[in-house]
């Protein structure tokens, strides 16, 4: 079976060619090859473009029913390792502190659904911003991290409720909306932005003061702007 990204073909863009190279490494279960392709694209174009044009197309294709000749779990684990390394090896940022957090208890920290979150962390670390990253299991854990980090900007990553869901439910939206004032009571003056694949366009309940974002590229732009305007 094919993932929808074949290994042959001519007239490919550089992005398509590298996606096929990444797919070949994934089919061969070649973790070193996966790392080499992704790191090469990051060096050339940065994390956000590497994610959007090389990594995400393969993950989307590999998760299509009936087109699963790529071991998605292995690919996700390898990619998570690559992005984690890119995050910790990045220069230490200065300026207002940024806390990137999953919505407590809502987002997986491993597997395909978590890879985009790790990609965003790597992209921000290499801007660089003064970054902290957390995936709290509860509000109290997030509150403790917020206090310890003295963050000026909190970026809430709102993942889909399940790996198969494209958007969150109204209950999820209410949870995120109630989280915003809760955070502001614990860190006066904090700037909060929120978004991610689970943020449904037109969701009701989020305060107007919370700027939203969608994918990794728009998240980086949104968070950098929040830092700049502090």
XYZ file of N, CA and C in Angstrom:
690
model
N 0.844 -1.195 0.000
C 0.000 0.000 0.000
C 0.875 1.239 0.000
N 0.279 2.360 -0.472
C 0.991 3.617 -0.489
C 0.311 4.608 0.445
N 1.085 5.547 0.962
C 0.542 6.576 1.838
C -0.027 7.730 1.066
N -0.006 7.684 -0.253
C -0.439 8.831 -1.015
C 0.731 9.722 -1.374
N 1.932 9.377 -0.891
C 3.150 10.098 -1.229
C 4.120 9.074 -1.771
N 4.177 8.973 -3.086
C 4.976 7.919 -3.696
C 6.442 8.257 -3.646
N 7.290 7.255 -3.861
C 8.722 7.461 -3.786
C 9.307 7.938 -5.094
N 8.527 7.902 -6.180
C 9.051 8.325 -7.465
C 8.436 9.611 -7.921
N 8.613 9.917 -9.219
C 7.998 11.120 -9.768
C 9.027 12.133 -10.168
N 8.651 13.004 -11.087
C 9.556 14.043 -11.536
C 8.848 15.375 -11.446
N 9.630 16.449 -11.549
C 9.061 17.773 -11.482
C 8.538 18.129 -10.107
N 9.092 17.513 -9.064
C 8.629 17.767 -7.713
C 9.185 19.073 -7.187
N 8.407 19.744 -6.336
C 8.965 20.862 -5.586
C 9.936 20.296 -4.556
N 10.788 21.182 -4.025
C 11.733 20.732 -3.004
C 10.994 20.181 -1.800
N 9.870 20.829 -1.414
C 9.107 20.354 -0.265
C 8.562 18.954 -0.508
N 7.971 18.710 -1.699
C 7.418 17.389 -1.999
C 8.506 16.331 -2.015
N 9.639 16.662 -2.589
C 10.733 15.705 -2.651
C 11.207 15.326 -1.260
N 11.278 16.303 -0.360
C 11.726 15.989 0.993
C 10.664 15.224 1.772
N 9.390 15.481 1.491
C 8.336 14.694 2.118
C 8.446 13.232 1.692
N 8.741 13.000 0.421
C 8.901 11.624 -0.062
C 10.135 10.982 0.544
N 11.182 11.758 0.720
C 12.385 11.226 1.371
C 12.078 10.854 2.814
N 11.300 11.699 3.484
C 10.901 11.399 4.854
C 10.021 10.161 4.907
N 9.108 10.028 3.929
C 8.246 8.845 3.872
C 9.062 7.578 3.670
N 10.084 7.638 2.817
C 10.932 6.467 2.583
C 11.650 6.058 3.861
N 12.153 7.050 4.611
C 12.824 6.742 5.879
C 11.843 6.141 6.880
N 10.619 6.658 6.894
C 9.615 6.135 7.823
C 9.240 4.698 7.475
N 9.068 4.407 6.173
C 8.734 3.039 5.767
C 9.845 2.067 6.134
N 11.089 2.553 6.055
C 12.239 1.707 6.388
C 12.500 1.653 7.891
N 11.676 2.381 8.659
C 11.851 2.477 10.114
C 13.253 2.995 10.442
N 13.702 3.928 9.638
C 15.039 4.499 9.755
C 14.957 5.790 10.566
N 15.122 5.685 11.872
C 14.980 6.833 12.756
C 16.056 7.877 12.475
N 17.269 7.422 12.182
C 18.354 8.352 11.847
C 18.026 9.103 10.559
N 17.476 8.397 9.587
C 17.087 9.042 8.340
C 15.994 10.072 8.543
N 15.005 9.759 9.386
C 13.948 10.707 9.703
C 14.544 11.972 10.305
N 15.445 11.795 11.257
C 16.087 12.938 11.905
C 16.874 13.764 10.901
N 17.591 13.095 10.017
C 18.418 13.809 9.044
C 17.570 14.673 8.117
N 16.454 14.130 7.636
C 15.593 14.898 6.729
C 15.014 16.124 7.434
N 14.460 15.916 8.626
C 13.802 17.012 9.330
C 14.818 18.088 9.724
N 15.936 17.682 10.281
C 16.936 18.664 10.691
C 17.476 19.435 9.489
N 17.621 18.762 8.354
C 18.073 19.444 7.153
C 17.103 20.517 6.708
N 15.808 20.207 6.756
C 14.801 21.186 6.360
C 14.732 22.355 7.345
N 14.934 22.048 8.624
C 14.924 23.110 9.629
C 16.085 24.074 9.394
N 17.250 23.538 9.100
C 18.408 24.388 8.831
C 18.145 25.285 7.625
N 17.515 24.734 6.601
C 17.263 25.486 5.369
C 16.143 26.513 5.519
N 15.051 26.129 6.193
C 13.853 26.959 6.142
C 13.206 27.252 7.492
N 13.735 26.702 8.575
C 13.119 26.907 9.876
C 12.100 25.832 10.213
N 11.741 25.775 11.486
C 10.867 24.709 11.969
C 9.470 24.811 11.390
N 8.898 26.018 11.361
C 7.500 26.162 10.939
C 7.299 25.680 9.509
N 8.203 26.045 8.592
C 8.044 25.594 7.221
C 8.333 24.097 7.104
N 9.341 23.616 7.834
C 9.631 22.182 7.797
C 8.413 21.387 8.237
N 7.730 21.889 9.263
C 6.523 21.215 9.728
C 5.424 21.251 8.670
N 5.121 22.453 8.179
C 3.965 22.634 7.307
C 4.120 21.983 5.943
N 5.342 21.973 5.416
C 5.534 21.550 4.031
C 6.191 20.178 3.876
N 6.784 19.668 4.944
C 7.461 18.372 4.837
C 6.874 17.326 5.775
N 6.686 17.693 7.044
C 6.270 16.714 8.051
C 4.757 16.501 8.057
N 4.002 17.580 8.151
C 2.553 17.436 8.273
C 1.911 16.704 7.092
N 2.324 16.964 5.840
C 1.712 16.208 4.733
C 1.880 14.701 4.875
N 3.029 14.270 5.384
C 3.238 12.836 5.570
C 2.374 12.294 6.702
N 2.315 13.007 7.819
C 1.483 12.549 8.926
C 0.015 12.465 8.512
N -0.451 13.460 7.766
C -1.842 13.444 7.316
C -2.109 12.257 6.396
N -1.187 12.024 5.463
C -1.364 10.916 4.521
C -1.264 9.570 5.224
N -0.326 9.463 6.154
C -0.098 8.179 6.832
C -1.265 7.792 7.721
N -2.067 8.768 8.148
C -3.202 8.479 9.028
C -4.501 8.302 8.257
N -4.425 8.352 6.918
C -5.616 8.151 6.106
C -6.011 6.673 6.117
N -7.263 6.344 6.430
C -7.687 4.942 6.461
C -7.371 4.239 5.142
N -6.755 3.074 5.241
C -6.437 2.281 4.068
C -5.121 2.639 3.409
N -4.456 3.679 3.945
C -3.177 4.103 3.369
C -2.122 4.172 4.463
N -2.032 3.100 5.231
C -1.227 3.150 6.445
C -0.034 2.201 6.389
N 0.780 2.295 5.333
C 1.960 1.455 5.289
C 3.107 2.056 6.089
N 2.944 3.270 6.590
C 3.919 3.886 7.488
C 3.504 3.591 8.923
N 4.468 3.194 9.758
C 4.205 2.989 11.177
C 4.080 4.365 11.820
N 2.855 4.825 12.011
C 2.624 6.188 12.472
C 3.165 6.396 13.887
N 3.017 5.398 14.738
C 3.508 5.527 16.106
C 5.021 5.705 16.128
N 5.721 4.903 15.322
C 7.177 5.040 15.252
C 7.563 6.395 14.682
N 6.872 6.827 13.622
C 7.158 8.119 13.019
C 6.942 9.245 14.027
N 5.833 9.177 14.753
C 5.537 10.215 15.740
C 6.588 10.246 16.844
N 7.006 9.080 17.295
C 8.027 9.019 18.343
C 9.344 9.621 17.850
N 9.718 9.280 16.627
C 10.957 9.811 16.066
C 10.877 11.324 15.902
N 9.749 11.808 15.381
C 9.579 13.242 15.181
C 9.569 13.985 16.517
N 8.896 13.392 17.513
C 8.888 14.016 18.831
C 10.296 14.173 19.378
N 11.138 13.151 19.149
C 12.526 13.222 19.585
C 13.303 14.309 18.865
N 13.069 14.426 17.563
C 13.752 15.459 16.775
C 13.376 16.847 17.281
N 12.079 17.094 17.441
C 11.643 18.423 17.861
C 12.066 18.732 19.298
N 12.097 17.708 20.158
C 12.562 17.922 21.529
C 14.041 18.327 21.532
N 14.837 17.673 20.702
C 16.256 18.020 20.605
C 16.429 19.440 20.074
N 15.657 19.792 19.051
C 15.733 21.141 18.507
C 15.345 22.190 19.544
N 14.434 21.837 20.434
C 14.002 22.769 21.476
C 15.099 22.988 22.512
N 15.653 21.901 23.047
C 16.623 22.044 24.135
C 17.981 22.528 23.644
N 18.279 22.308 22.375
C 19.564 22.749 21.832
C 19.541 24.177 21.302
N 18.374 24.820 21.317
C 18.251 26.184 20.788
C 18.906 27.176 21.740
N 19.321 28.329 21.214
C 19.843 29.381 22.091
C 18.805 29.790 23.125
N 19.259 30.177 24.298
C 18.338 30.603 25.353
C 17.848 32.005 25.031
N 16.540 32.144 24.950
C 15.958 33.431 24.608
C 15.977 34.397 25.773
N 15.797 35.666 25.467
C 15.730 36.708 26.480
C 14.407 37.456 26.321
N 14.149 38.370 27.228
C 12.927 39.163 27.147
C 11.796 38.546 27.927
N 10.564 38.997 27.675
C 9.406 38.480 28.416
C 9.308 36.956 28.336
N 9.012 36.350 29.475
C 8.933 34.893 29.535
C 7.631 34.397 28.911
N 7.741 33.321 28.134
C 6.592 32.705 27.478
C 6.398 31.299 28.037
N 5.184 30.989 28.446
C 4.839 29.637 28.886
C 3.924 29.022 27.840
N 4.432 28.020 27.142
C 3.630 27.260 26.177
C 3.069 26.046 26.888
N 1.755 25.926 26.904
C 1.117 24.854 27.665
C -0.038 24.245 26.894
N -0.172 22.948 27.010
C -1.406 22.318 26.570
C -2.508 22.689 27.553
N -3.752 22.669 27.094
C -4.876 22.871 28.000
C -4.892 21.705 28.988
N -4.912 21.985 30.286
C -4.782 20.905 31.280
C -5.740 19.751 31.047
N -5.177 18.546 30.980
C -5.960 17.335 30.871
C -6.600 17.087 29.530
N -6.348 17.956 28.533
C -7.043 17.843 27.262
C -6.182 17.319 26.125
N -4.876 17.430 26.228
C -4.051 17.095 25.074
C -3.085 15.967 25.400
N -2.918 15.020 24.485
C -1.925 13.974 24.693
C -0.526 14.550 24.609
N 0.406 13.975 25.336
C 1.793 14.445 25.293
C 2.671 13.505 24.487
N 2.083 12.409 23.984
C 2.811 11.484 23.120
C 1.915 11.126 21.940
N 2.511 10.512 20.909
C 1.754 10.051 19.765
C 1.564 11.138 18.722
N 0.920 10.778 17.606
C 0.770 11.710 16.480
C 0.101 13.019 16.846
N -0.893 12.984 17.733
C -1.615 14.202 18.081
C -0.761 15.194 18.841
N 0.347 14.740 19.417
C 1.218 15.619 20.194
C 2.360 16.197 19.383
N 2.614 15.664 18.186
C 3.795 16.071 17.435
C 3.754 17.550 17.086
N 2.580 18.067 16.720
C 2.478 19.469 16.332
C 2.806 20.391 17.507
N 2.404 20.012 18.705
C 2.741 20.785 19.897
C 4.258 20.855 20.080
N 4.930 19.716 19.905
C 6.388 19.695 20.034
C 7.056 20.498 18.924
N 6.456 20.483 17.738
C 6.993 21.290 16.642
C 6.883 22.781 16.968
N 5.768 23.185 17.546
C 5.600 24.581 17.934
C 6.634 24.976 18.987
N 6.859 24.114 19.961
C 7.873 24.414 20.980
C 9.240 24.623 20.342
N 9.594 23.761 19.394
C 10.883 23.900 18.714
C 10.945 25.191 17.911
N 9.856 25.523 17.230
C 9.832 26.752 16.437
C 10.014 27.979 17.317
N 9.350 28.016 18.453
C 9.473 29.158 19.357
C 10.862 29.224 19.975
N 11.403 28.078 20.350
C 12.724 28.055 20.975
C 13.797 28.578 20.041
N 13.580 28.388 18.742
C 14.597 28.785 17.779
C 14.348 30.171 17.181
N 13.306 30.893 17.695
C 13.091 32.264 17.220
C 14.271 33.187 17.589
N 14.774 33.178 18.871
C 14.254 32.445 20.032
C 13.423 33.371 20.918
N 12.505 32.762 21.692
C 11.849 33.489 22.768
C 12.282 32.854 24.088
N 12.017 33.561 25.165
C 12.347 33.080 26.512
C 11.272 32.071 26.913
N 11.491 30.813 26.574
C 10.423 29.811 26.540
C 10.479 28.826 27.697
N 9.270 28.523 28.205
C 9.048 27.381 29.094
C 7.955 26.543 28.441
N 8.022 25.229 28.604
C 7.037 24.337 27.987
C 6.495 23.390 29.053
N 5.175 23.205 29.054
C 4.568 22.303 30.025
C 3.362 21.607 29.421
N 3.051 20.438 29.940
C 1.843 19.704 29.552
C 1.178 19.229 30.837
N 0.503 20.139 31.544
C -0.032 19.829 32.870
C -1.234 18.889 32.818
N -1.356 18.097 33.859
C -2.492 17.172 33.950
C -3.671 17.818 34.663
N -3.452 18.969 35.290
C -4.525 19.632 36.043
C -4.281 21.138 36.057
N -5.319 21.878 36.430
C -5.172 23.323 36.552
C -4.174 23.689 37.643
N -4.206 22.962 38.740
C -3.288 23.279 39.831
C -1.838 23.112 39.389
N -1.574 22.094 38.563
C -0.216 21.906 38.049
C 0.175 23.064 37.138
N -0.756 23.518 36.300
C -0.479 24.667 35.439
C -0.242 25.915 36.277
N -1.055 26.103 37.315
C -0.877 27.259 38.179
C 0.483 27.284 38.840
N 0.952 26.114 39.297
C 2.274 26.038 39.926
C 3.377 26.372 38.922
N 3.228 25.869 37.692
C 4.221 26.167 36.662
C 4.213 27.641 36.302
N 3.028 28.231 36.218
C 2.913 29.653 35.911
C 3.601 30.486 36.978
N 3.382 30.142 38.234
C 4.018 30.889 39.319
C 5.533 30.738 39.276
N 5.999 29.533 39.020
C 7.430 29.295 39.000
C 8.146 29.923 37.821
N 7.440 30.028 36.691
C 8.063 30.574 35.485
C 7.986 32.092 35.413
N 7.069 32.682 36.210
C 6.828 34.128 36.147
C 6.577 34.569 34.708
N 5.771 33.788 33.993
C 5.543 34.047 32.574
C 4.769 35.342 32.364
N 5.163 36.066 31.322
C 4.453 37.270 30.901
C 3.415 36.950 29.833
N 3.658 35.881 29.076
C 2.754 35.436 28.015
C 2.465 33.960 28.215
N 1.210 33.570 28.209
C 0.822 32.161 28.254
C 0.159 31.812 26.931
N 0.683 30.800 26.267
C 0.116 30.315 25.014
C -0.516 28.954 25.279
N -1.827 28.886 25.173
C -2.556 27.640 25.420
C -2.745 26.899 24.108
N -2.205 25.692 24.043
C -2.352 24.848 22.853
C -3.581 23.978 23.041
N -4.545 24.196 22.180
C -5.870 23.585 22.296
C -5.972 22.486 21.254
N -5.626 21.286 21.652
C -5.646 20.160 20.720
C -7.059 19.624 20.572
N -7.279 18.870 19.489
C -8.550 18.168 19.331
C -8.727 17.211 20.489
N -10.002 16.998 20.880
C -10.284 16.176 22.054
C -9.802 14.743 21.876
N -9.848 14.231 20.652
C -9.305 12.919 20.335
C -8.498 13.038 19.067
N -7.670 12.042 18.775
C -6.842 12.084 17.582
C -7.685 12.110 16.317
N -8.892 11.549 16.371
C -9.711 11.475 15.174
C -10.626 12.685 15.010
N -10.680 13.549 16.038
C -11.570 14.707 15.972
C -10.829 15.904 15.402
N -11.495 16.607 14.518
C -10.896 17.797 13.942
C -11.082 19.017 14.830
N -12.109 18.991 15.649
C -12.404 20.142 16.481
C -12.860 19.693 17.863
N -12.816 20.639 18.804
C -13.267 20.349 20.150
C -14.774 20.575 20.274
N -15.325 20.104 21.369
C -16.744 20.255 21.629
C -17.021 21.585 22.319
N -18.319 21.912 22.467
C -18.687 23.120 23.188
C -18.212 23.060 24.634
N -18.196 21.861 25.217
C -17.698 21.704 26.581
C -16.233 22.084 26.656
N -15.447 21.663 25.676
C -14.029 22.025 25.635
C -13.868 23.533 25.555
N -14.681 24.190 24.708
C -14.606 25.640 24.574
C -14.900 26.319 25.903
N -15.867 25.811 26.628
C -16.203 26.377 27.937
C -15.057 26.195 28.913
N -14.400 25.049 28.865
C -13.262 24.789 29.737
C -12.142 25.791 29.483
N -11.840 26.028 28.206
C -10.778 26.974 27.865
C -11.174 28.381 28.271
N -12.437 28.743 28.034
C -12.902 30.085 28.389
C -12.791 30.335 29.883
N -13.123 29.341 30.695
C -13.048 29.515 32.145
C -11.602 29.510 32.637
N -10.710 28.907 31.860
C -9.305 28.848 32.252
C -8.643 30.227 32.173
N -9.095 31.058 31.246
C -8.462 32.360 31.025
C -8.537 33.248 32.265
N -9.717 33.528 32.823
C -9.739 34.360 34.037
C -9.063 33.692 35.221
N -9.109 32.377 35.266
C -8.429 31.646 36.337
C -6.925 31.935 36.298
N -6.339 31.931 35.099
C -4.915 32.231 34.957
C -4.618 33.681 35.319
N -5.493 34.571 34.914
C -5.250 35.999 35.176
C -5.332 36.323 36.662
N -6.107 35.561 37.406
C -6.140 35.777 38.858
C -4.833 35.342 39.510
N -4.148 34.410 38.873
C -2.905 33.893 39.437
C -1.651 34.615 38.943
N -1.779 35.340 37.857
C -0.638 36.093 37.321
C -1.180 37.390 36.736
N -1.198 38.418 37.560
C -1.786 39.685 37.143
C -0.998 40.273 35.962
N -1.734 40.729 34.958
C -1.103 41.356 33.813
C -0.623 40.406 32.745
N -0.837 39.094 32.919
C -0.359 38.125 31.935
C -1.138 38.261 30.626
N -0.435 38.119 29.521
C -1.060 38.090 28.202
C -1.344 36.638 27.839
N -2.555 36.363 27.382
C -2.937 34.992 27.052
C -3.345 34.905 25.589
N -2.769 33.945 24.887
C -3.175 33.618 23.526
C -3.561 32.145 23.518
N -4.391 31.756 22.584
C -4.872 30.374 22.575
C -5.203 29.942 21.158
N -5.023 28.658 20.893
C -5.372 28.124 19.587
C -4.847 26.717 19.420
N -4.819 26.264 18.172
C -4.409 24.904 17.880
C -5.466 24.192 17.074
N -5.237 22.931 16.756
C -6.155 22.203 15.876
C -7.544 21.996 16.456
N -7.690 22.100 17.765
C -9.002 21.909 18.362
C -9.816 23.175 18.493
N -9.228 24.310 18.140
C -9.946 25.574 18.262
C -10.886 25.731 17.080
N -12.160 25.572 17.315
C -13.149 25.624 16.248
C -13.387 27.065 15.826
N -13.271 27.382 14.542
C -13.548 28.740 14.098
C -14.940 29.189 14.542
N -14.997 30.359 15.159
C -16.276 30.885 15.609
C -16.728 30.347 16.950
N -15.841 29.619 17.664
C -16.215 29.122 18.984
C -16.605 30.282 19.885
N -17.687 30.091 20.630
C -18.157 31.123 21.537
C -17.526 30.920 22.906
N -17.381 32.012 23.643
C -16.983 31.892 25.036
C -15.591 32.385 25.340
N -14.669 32.443 24.375
C -13.345 32.952 24.654
C -13.392 34.467 24.770
N -12.749 35.020 25.779
C -12.732 36.489 25.917
C -12.137 37.144 24.678
N -12.641 38.320 24.343
C -12.139 39.019 23.176
C -10.689 39.449 23.344
N -10.242 39.541 24.582
C -8.859 39.944 24.834
C -7.858 38.835 24.538
N -8.352 37.624 24.272
C -7.470 36.490 23.969
C -7.331 36.374 22.459
N -6.135 36.595 21.964
C -5.888 36.470 20.529
C -5.749 34.999 20.167
N -6.348 34.599 19.061
C -6.319 33.208 18.656
C -5.351 32.926 17.528
N -5.012 31.665 17.383
C -4.169 31.215 16.286
C -4.608 29.821 15.867
N -4.118 29.357 14.707
C -4.522 28.060 14.198
C -3.390 27.057 14.173
N -2.521 27.165 13.165
C -1.456 26.182 12.991
C -0.154 26.680 13.593
N 0.931 25.925 13.370
C 2.224 26.270 13.952
C 2.693 27.642 13.465
N 2.568 27.894 12.175
C 3.044 29.164 11.625
C 2.322 30.353 12.240
N 0.993 30.294 12.286
C 0.243 31.412 12.865
C 0.460 31.507 14.364
N 0.712 30.374 15.025
C 0.992 30.398 16.462
C 2.282 31.140 16.755
N 3.322 30.860 15.977
C 4.602 31.553 16.176
C 4.412 33.051 15.975
N 3.721 33.435 14.908
C 3.492 34.854 14.636
C 2.721 35.510 15.772
N 1.688 34.837 16.256
C 0.844 35.370 17.322
C 1.634 35.545 18.616
N 2.417 34.538 18.986
C 3.153 34.573 20.249
C 4.280 35.591 20.191
N 4.993 35.660 19.066
C 6.057 36.650 18.919
C 5.483 38.067 19.006
N 4.322 38.282 18.399
C 3.676 39.592 18.474
C 3.261 39.913 19.914
N 2.770 38.916 20.645
C 2.403 39.126 22.039
C 3.609 39.512 22.876
N 4.743 38.880 22.606
C 5.986 39.216 23.300
C 6.425 40.639 22.942
N 6.351 40.971 21.665
C 6.820 42.278 21.181
C 6.038 43.426 21.791
N 4.755 43.207 22.034
C 3.889 44.280 22.508
C 3.774 44.328 24.027
N 4.534 43.513 24.734
C 4.534 43.563 26.187
C 5.147 44.876 26.665
